[in-house]
Coordinates of C-alpha atoms and ligand atoms in Angstrom, one line a residue:
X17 CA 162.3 70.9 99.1
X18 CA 165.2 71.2 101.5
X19 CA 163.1 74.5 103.0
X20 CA 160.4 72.0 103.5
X21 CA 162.1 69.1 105.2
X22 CA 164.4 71.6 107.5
X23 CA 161.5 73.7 108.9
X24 CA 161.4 73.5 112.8
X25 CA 157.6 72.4 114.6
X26 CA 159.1 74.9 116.9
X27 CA 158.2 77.3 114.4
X28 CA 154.7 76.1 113.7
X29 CA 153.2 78.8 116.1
X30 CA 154.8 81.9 114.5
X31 CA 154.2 80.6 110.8
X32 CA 150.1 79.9 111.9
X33 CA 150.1 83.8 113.1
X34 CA 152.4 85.8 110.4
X35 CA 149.9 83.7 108.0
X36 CA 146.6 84.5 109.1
X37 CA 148.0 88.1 110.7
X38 CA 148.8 88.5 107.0
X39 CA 144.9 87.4 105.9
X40 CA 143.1 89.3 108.7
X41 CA 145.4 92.4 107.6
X42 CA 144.3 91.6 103.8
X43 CA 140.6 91.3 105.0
X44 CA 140.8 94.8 107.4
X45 CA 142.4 96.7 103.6
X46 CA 139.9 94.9 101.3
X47 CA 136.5 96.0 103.9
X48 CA 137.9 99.5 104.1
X49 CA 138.6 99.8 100.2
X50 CA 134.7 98.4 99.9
X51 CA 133.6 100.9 102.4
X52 CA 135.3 103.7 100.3
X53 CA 132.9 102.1 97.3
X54 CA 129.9 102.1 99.1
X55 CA 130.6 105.9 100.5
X56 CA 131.3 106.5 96.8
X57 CA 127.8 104.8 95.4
X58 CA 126.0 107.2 98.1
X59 CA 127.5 110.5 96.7
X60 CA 129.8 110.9 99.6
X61 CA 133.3 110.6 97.9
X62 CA 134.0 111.8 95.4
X63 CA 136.6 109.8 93.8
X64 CA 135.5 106.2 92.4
X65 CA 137.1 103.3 94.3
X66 CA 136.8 99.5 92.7
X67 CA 134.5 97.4 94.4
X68 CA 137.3 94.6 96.2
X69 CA 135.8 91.1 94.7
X70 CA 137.3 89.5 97.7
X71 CA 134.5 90.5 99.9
X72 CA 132.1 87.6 99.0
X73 CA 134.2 85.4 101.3
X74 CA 132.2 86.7 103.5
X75 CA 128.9 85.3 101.7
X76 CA 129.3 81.8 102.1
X77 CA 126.1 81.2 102.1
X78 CA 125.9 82.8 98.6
X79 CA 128.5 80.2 97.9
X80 CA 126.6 77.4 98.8
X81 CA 123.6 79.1 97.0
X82 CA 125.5 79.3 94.2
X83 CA 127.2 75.7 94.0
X84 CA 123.9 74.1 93.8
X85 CA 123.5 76.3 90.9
X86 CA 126.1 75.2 89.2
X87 CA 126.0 71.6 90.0
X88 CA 122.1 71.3 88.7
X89 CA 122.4 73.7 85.5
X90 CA 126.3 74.7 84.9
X91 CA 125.9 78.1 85.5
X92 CA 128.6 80.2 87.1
X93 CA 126.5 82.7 89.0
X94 CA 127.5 86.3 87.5
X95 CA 126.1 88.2 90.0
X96 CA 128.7 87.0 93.4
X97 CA 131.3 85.0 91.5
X98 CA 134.2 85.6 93.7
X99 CA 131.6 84.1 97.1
X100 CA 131.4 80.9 94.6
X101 CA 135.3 80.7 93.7
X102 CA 136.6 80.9 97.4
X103 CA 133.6 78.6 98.6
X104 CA 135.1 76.1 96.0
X105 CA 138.4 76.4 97.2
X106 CA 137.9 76.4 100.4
X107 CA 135.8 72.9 100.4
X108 CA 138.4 71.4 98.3
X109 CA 140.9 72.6 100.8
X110 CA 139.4 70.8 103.9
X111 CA 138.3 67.6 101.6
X112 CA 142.2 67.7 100.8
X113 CA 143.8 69.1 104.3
X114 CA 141.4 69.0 107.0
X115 CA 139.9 72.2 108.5
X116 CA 142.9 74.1 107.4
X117 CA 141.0 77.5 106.4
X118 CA 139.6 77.6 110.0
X119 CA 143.2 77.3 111.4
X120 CA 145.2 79.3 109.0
X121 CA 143.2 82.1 106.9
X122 CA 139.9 83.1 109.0
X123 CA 140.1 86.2 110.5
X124 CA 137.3 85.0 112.4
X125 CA 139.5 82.2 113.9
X126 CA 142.6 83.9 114.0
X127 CA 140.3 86.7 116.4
X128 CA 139.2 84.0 118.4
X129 CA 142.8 82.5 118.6
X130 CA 144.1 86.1 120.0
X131 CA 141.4 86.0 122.5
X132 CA 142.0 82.8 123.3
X133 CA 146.0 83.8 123.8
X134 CA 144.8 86.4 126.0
X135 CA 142.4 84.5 128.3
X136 CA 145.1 81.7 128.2
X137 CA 147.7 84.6 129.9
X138 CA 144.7 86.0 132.1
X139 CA 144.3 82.5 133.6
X140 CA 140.7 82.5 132.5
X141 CA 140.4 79.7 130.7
X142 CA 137.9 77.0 131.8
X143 CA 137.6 73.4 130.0
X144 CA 134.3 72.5 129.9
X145 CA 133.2 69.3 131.1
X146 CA 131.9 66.6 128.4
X147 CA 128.0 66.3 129.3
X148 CA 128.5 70.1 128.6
X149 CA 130.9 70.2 125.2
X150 CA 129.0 67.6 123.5
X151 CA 125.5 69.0 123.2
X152 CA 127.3 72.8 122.8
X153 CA 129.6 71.1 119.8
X154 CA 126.4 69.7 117.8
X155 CA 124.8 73.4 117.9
X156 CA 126.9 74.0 114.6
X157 CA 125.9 70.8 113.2
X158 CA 122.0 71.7 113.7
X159 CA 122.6 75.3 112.7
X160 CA 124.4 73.7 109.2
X161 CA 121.6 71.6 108.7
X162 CA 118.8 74.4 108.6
X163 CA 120.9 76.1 106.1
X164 CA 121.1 72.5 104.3
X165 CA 117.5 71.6 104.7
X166 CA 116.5 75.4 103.5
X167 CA 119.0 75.9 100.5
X168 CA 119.5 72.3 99.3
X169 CA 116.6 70.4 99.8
X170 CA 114.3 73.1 99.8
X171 CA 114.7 75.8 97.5
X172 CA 113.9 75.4 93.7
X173 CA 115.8 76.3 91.1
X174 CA 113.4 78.6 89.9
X175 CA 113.0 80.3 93.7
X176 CA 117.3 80.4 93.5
X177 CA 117.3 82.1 89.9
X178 CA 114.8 84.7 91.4
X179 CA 116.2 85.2 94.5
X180 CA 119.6 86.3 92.6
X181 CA 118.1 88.9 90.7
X182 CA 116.3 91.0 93.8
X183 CA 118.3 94.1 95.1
X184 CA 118.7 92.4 98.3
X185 CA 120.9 89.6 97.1
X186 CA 122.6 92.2 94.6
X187 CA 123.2 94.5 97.5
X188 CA 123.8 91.4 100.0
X189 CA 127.5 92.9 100.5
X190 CA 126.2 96.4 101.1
X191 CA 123.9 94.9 103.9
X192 CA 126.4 92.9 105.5
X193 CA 128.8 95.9 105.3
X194 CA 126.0 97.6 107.5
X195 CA 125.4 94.7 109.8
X196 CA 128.5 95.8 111.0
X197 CA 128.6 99.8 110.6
X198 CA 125.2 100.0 112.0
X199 CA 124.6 96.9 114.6
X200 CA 120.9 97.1 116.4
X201 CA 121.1 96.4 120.3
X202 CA 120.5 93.0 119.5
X203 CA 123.9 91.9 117.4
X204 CA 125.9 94.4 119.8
X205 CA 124.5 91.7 123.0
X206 CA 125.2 88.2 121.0
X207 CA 128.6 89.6 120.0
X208 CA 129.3 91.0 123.4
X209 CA 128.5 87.4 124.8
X210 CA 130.3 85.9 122.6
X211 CA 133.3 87.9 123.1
X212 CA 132.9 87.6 126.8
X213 CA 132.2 83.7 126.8
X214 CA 135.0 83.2 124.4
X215 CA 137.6 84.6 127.9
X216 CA 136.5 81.4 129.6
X217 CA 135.6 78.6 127.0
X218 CA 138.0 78.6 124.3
X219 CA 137.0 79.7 120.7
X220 CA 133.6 79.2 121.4
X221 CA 131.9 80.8 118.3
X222 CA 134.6 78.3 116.0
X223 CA 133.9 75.2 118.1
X224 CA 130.2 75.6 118.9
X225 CA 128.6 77.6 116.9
X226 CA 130.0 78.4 113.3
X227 CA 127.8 76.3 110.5
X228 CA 130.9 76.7 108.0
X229 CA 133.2 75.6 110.2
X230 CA 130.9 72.3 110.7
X231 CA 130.5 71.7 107.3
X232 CA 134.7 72.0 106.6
X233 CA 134.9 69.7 109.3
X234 CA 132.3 67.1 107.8
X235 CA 134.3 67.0 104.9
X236 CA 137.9 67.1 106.6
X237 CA 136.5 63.5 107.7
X238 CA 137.6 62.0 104.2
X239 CA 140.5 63.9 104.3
X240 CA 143.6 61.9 103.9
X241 CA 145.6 63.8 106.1
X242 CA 145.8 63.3 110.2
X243 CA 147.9 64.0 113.2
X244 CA 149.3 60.9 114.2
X245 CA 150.9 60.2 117.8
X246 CA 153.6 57.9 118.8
X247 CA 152.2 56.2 121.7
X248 CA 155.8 54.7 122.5
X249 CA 158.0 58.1 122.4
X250 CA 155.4 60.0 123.8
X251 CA 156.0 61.0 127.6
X252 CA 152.5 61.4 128.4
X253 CA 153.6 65.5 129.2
X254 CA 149.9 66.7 128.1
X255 CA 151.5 69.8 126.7
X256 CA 149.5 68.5 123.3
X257 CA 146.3 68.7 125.0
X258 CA 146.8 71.9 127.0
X259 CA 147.6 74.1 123.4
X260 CA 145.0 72.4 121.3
X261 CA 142.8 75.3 120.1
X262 CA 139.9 72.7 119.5
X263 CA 140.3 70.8 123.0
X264 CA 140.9 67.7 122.2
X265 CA 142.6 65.3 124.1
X266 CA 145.9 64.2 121.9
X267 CA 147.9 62.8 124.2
X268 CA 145.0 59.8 124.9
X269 CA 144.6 59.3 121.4
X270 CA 146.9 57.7 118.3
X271 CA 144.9 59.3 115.5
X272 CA 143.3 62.9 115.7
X273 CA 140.5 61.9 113.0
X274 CA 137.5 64.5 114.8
X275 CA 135.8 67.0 112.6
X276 CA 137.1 69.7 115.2
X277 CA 140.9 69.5 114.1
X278 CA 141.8 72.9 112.4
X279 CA 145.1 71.5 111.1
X280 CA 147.1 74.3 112.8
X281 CA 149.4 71.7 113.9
X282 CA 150.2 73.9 117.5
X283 CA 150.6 70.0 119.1
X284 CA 153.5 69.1 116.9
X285 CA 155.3 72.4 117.7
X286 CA 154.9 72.1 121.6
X287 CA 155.5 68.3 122.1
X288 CA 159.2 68.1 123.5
X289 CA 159.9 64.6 121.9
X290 CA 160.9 64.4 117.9
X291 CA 158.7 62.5 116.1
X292 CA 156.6 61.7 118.4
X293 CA 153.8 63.7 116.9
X294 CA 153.6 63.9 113.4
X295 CA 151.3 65.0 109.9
X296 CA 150.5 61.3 107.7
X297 CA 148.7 60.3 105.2
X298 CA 146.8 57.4 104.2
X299 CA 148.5 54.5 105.1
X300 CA 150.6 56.2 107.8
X301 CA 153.8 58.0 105.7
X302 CA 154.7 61.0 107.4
X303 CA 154.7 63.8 105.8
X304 CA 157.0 67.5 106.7
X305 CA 153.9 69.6 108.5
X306 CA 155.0 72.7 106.5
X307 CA 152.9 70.8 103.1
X308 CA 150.0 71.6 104.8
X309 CA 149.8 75.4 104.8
X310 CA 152.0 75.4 101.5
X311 CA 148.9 73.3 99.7
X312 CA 146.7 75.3 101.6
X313 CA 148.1 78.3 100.0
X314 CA 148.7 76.6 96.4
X315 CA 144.9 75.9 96.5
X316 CA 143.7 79.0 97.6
X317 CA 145.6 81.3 95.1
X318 CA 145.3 79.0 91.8
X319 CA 141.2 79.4 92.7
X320 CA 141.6 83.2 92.1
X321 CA 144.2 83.3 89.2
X322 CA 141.7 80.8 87.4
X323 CA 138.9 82.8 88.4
X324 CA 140.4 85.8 87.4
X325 CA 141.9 84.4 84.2
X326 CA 138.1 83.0 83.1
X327 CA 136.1 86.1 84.7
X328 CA 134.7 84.5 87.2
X329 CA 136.1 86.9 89.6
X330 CA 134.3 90.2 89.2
X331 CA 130.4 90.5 89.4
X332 CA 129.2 91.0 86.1
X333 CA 126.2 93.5 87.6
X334 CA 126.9 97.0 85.9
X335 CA 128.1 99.8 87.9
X336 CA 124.9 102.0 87.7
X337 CA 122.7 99.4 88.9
X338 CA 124.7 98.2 91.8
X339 CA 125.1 102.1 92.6
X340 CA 121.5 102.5 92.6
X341 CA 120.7 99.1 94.8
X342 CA 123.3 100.1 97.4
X343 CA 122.3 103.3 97.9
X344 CA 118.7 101.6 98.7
X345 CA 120.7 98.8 100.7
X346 CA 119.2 100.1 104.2
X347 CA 115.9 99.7 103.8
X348 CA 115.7 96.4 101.6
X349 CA 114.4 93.6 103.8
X350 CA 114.6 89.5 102.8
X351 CA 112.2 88.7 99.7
Ligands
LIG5 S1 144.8 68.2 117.3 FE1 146.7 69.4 116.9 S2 146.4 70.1 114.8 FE2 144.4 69.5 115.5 S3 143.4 71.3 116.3 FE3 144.4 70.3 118.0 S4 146.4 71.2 118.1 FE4 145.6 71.8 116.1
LIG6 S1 153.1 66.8 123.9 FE1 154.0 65.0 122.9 S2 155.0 63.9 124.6 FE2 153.6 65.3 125.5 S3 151.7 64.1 125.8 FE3 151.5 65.1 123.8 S4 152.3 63.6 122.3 FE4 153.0 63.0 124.4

């Protein structure tokens, strides 16, 4: 507890990037040690490697697939457990602690965060004026609701219980693992753009474009946690504003309550008055910042032990069938 109340905001900055440093590390070991699988289901090692679980974080949408599953008939889909388990937790996590997954665990973010450093250093960055930010910040929203509209309102239960048995979603890691092994011209020019546009506009896949991100911060909005600002010890500096990875304007406002607040807590550790900027709850207790990342954590990890604990970690598809559907991975299309 004494660890909790004595950590400096000063040292917000270089706890955010050991952290997700540490994830993006985790997530670089984990694709590789899936690649190593997939070379081995081809015939082209020799040696068997495990199949990492943890890649179906990067099937959210599998996740979301999979939720309404469970919600409507209570089953634990057997097939991508791990995507359900870590979509789970990470909900709960922004219901609980705002957008805290997009400021402290995607590699995605943490990417875009780096470039953003770099631009940031470069002198590149360019704030974008409002009658431009606003329409660009509800692309994610309208991209979230076509995933909504498709998977939630449209699809049956029947069309979900086939869909999971085709090879393409059985093999839906094996395709993404060759979205990115094997780009067409096509992804290489959006992710050129967006690496380019990112230089001048600040995280602009995160802030404009990412569907997850947009439903995280739909539900960080009942989240009982927000940055609070001391209008009578703040100096009016703008150093708050200037670092905010999500541009927004803290030092005009006395609660940061938009769906674009990542949590990362970068405008506590630059303001230059104590106390003046500060993590509450409900009601307006402050609370140490360092809770936020610590629950973050304590969220994330008793997910997985329980999911590991009660199977629903591993896919339950045998060996010789998801051998035989990744080897035809390639040429499977959408059903
Ligand atoms: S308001 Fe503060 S905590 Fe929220 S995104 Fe901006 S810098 Fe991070
Ligand atoms: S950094 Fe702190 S003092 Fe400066 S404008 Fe923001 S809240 Fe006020």
């Amino acid at each position: 507890m004494s660890l909790i109340k004595s950590f400096k905001p000063c040292h917000i900055t270089t706890l955010r990037t050991t952290i997700q440093a540490l994830f993006t590390l985790f997530c670089l070991y984990f694709g590789w040690q899936f690649y190593q699988f997939y070379l081995w289901c081809l015939g082209e090692r020799a040696s068997f490697v495990p199949r990492p679980a943890a890649v179906e974080a990067f099937l959210p949408i599998s996740g979301l697939v999979n939720l309404k599953q469970l919600i409507i008939t209570g089953v634990y889909d057997p097939i991508h457990p791990a995507s359900l388990t870590i979509f789970m937790a990470v909900l709960l996590i922004a219901l609980l602690l705002r957008k805290g997954f997009c400021g402290w665990i995607c590699p995605v973010g943490f990417t875009s965060n780096l470039v953003e450093k770099l631009a940031q250093r470069l002198g590149l960055l360019y704030r974008l004026p409002d009658w431009l930010s606003y329409p660009l910040l509800s692309l994610k929203y309208l991209l979230l609701g076509f995933f909504f509209y498709i998977i939630v309102i449209k699809m049956s239960m029947a069309a979900i219980e086939q869909f999971s048995k085709t090879p393409y979603n059985i093999a839906s890691d094996a395709k993404m693992l060759l979205f990115f092994l094997q780009p067409t011209t096509t992804t290489l020019w959006v992710m050129g753009f967006l690496v380019l546009v990112s230089f001048f506009s600040r995280n602009f896949w995160c802030r404009f474009l990412c569907p997850y991100g947009a439903l995280l911060g739909i539900l960080a909005l009942a989240s009982p946690l927000r940055i609070n600002r001391d209008a009578e010890k703040c100096i009016d500096c703008q150093k708050c504003t200037k670092i905010c990875p999500a541009s927004i304007t803290v030092a005009s406002k006395k609660n940061i309550l938009s769906p674009d607040c990542i949590g990362c807590g970068e405008c506590i550790g630059v303001c230059p008055k104590e106390d003046c900027l500060s993590l509450q709850i409900w009601g307006g207790t402050k609370i140490p910042f360092l809770i936020l990342p610590l629950a973050m954590l304590l969220i994330l990890f008793a997910f997985y032990g329980w999911a590991v604990f009660t199977g629903h970690w591993q896919s339950q598809v045998p060996l010789p069938v998801l051998k035989q559907y990744f080897q035809m991975a390639a040429e499977l299309g959408h059903p």
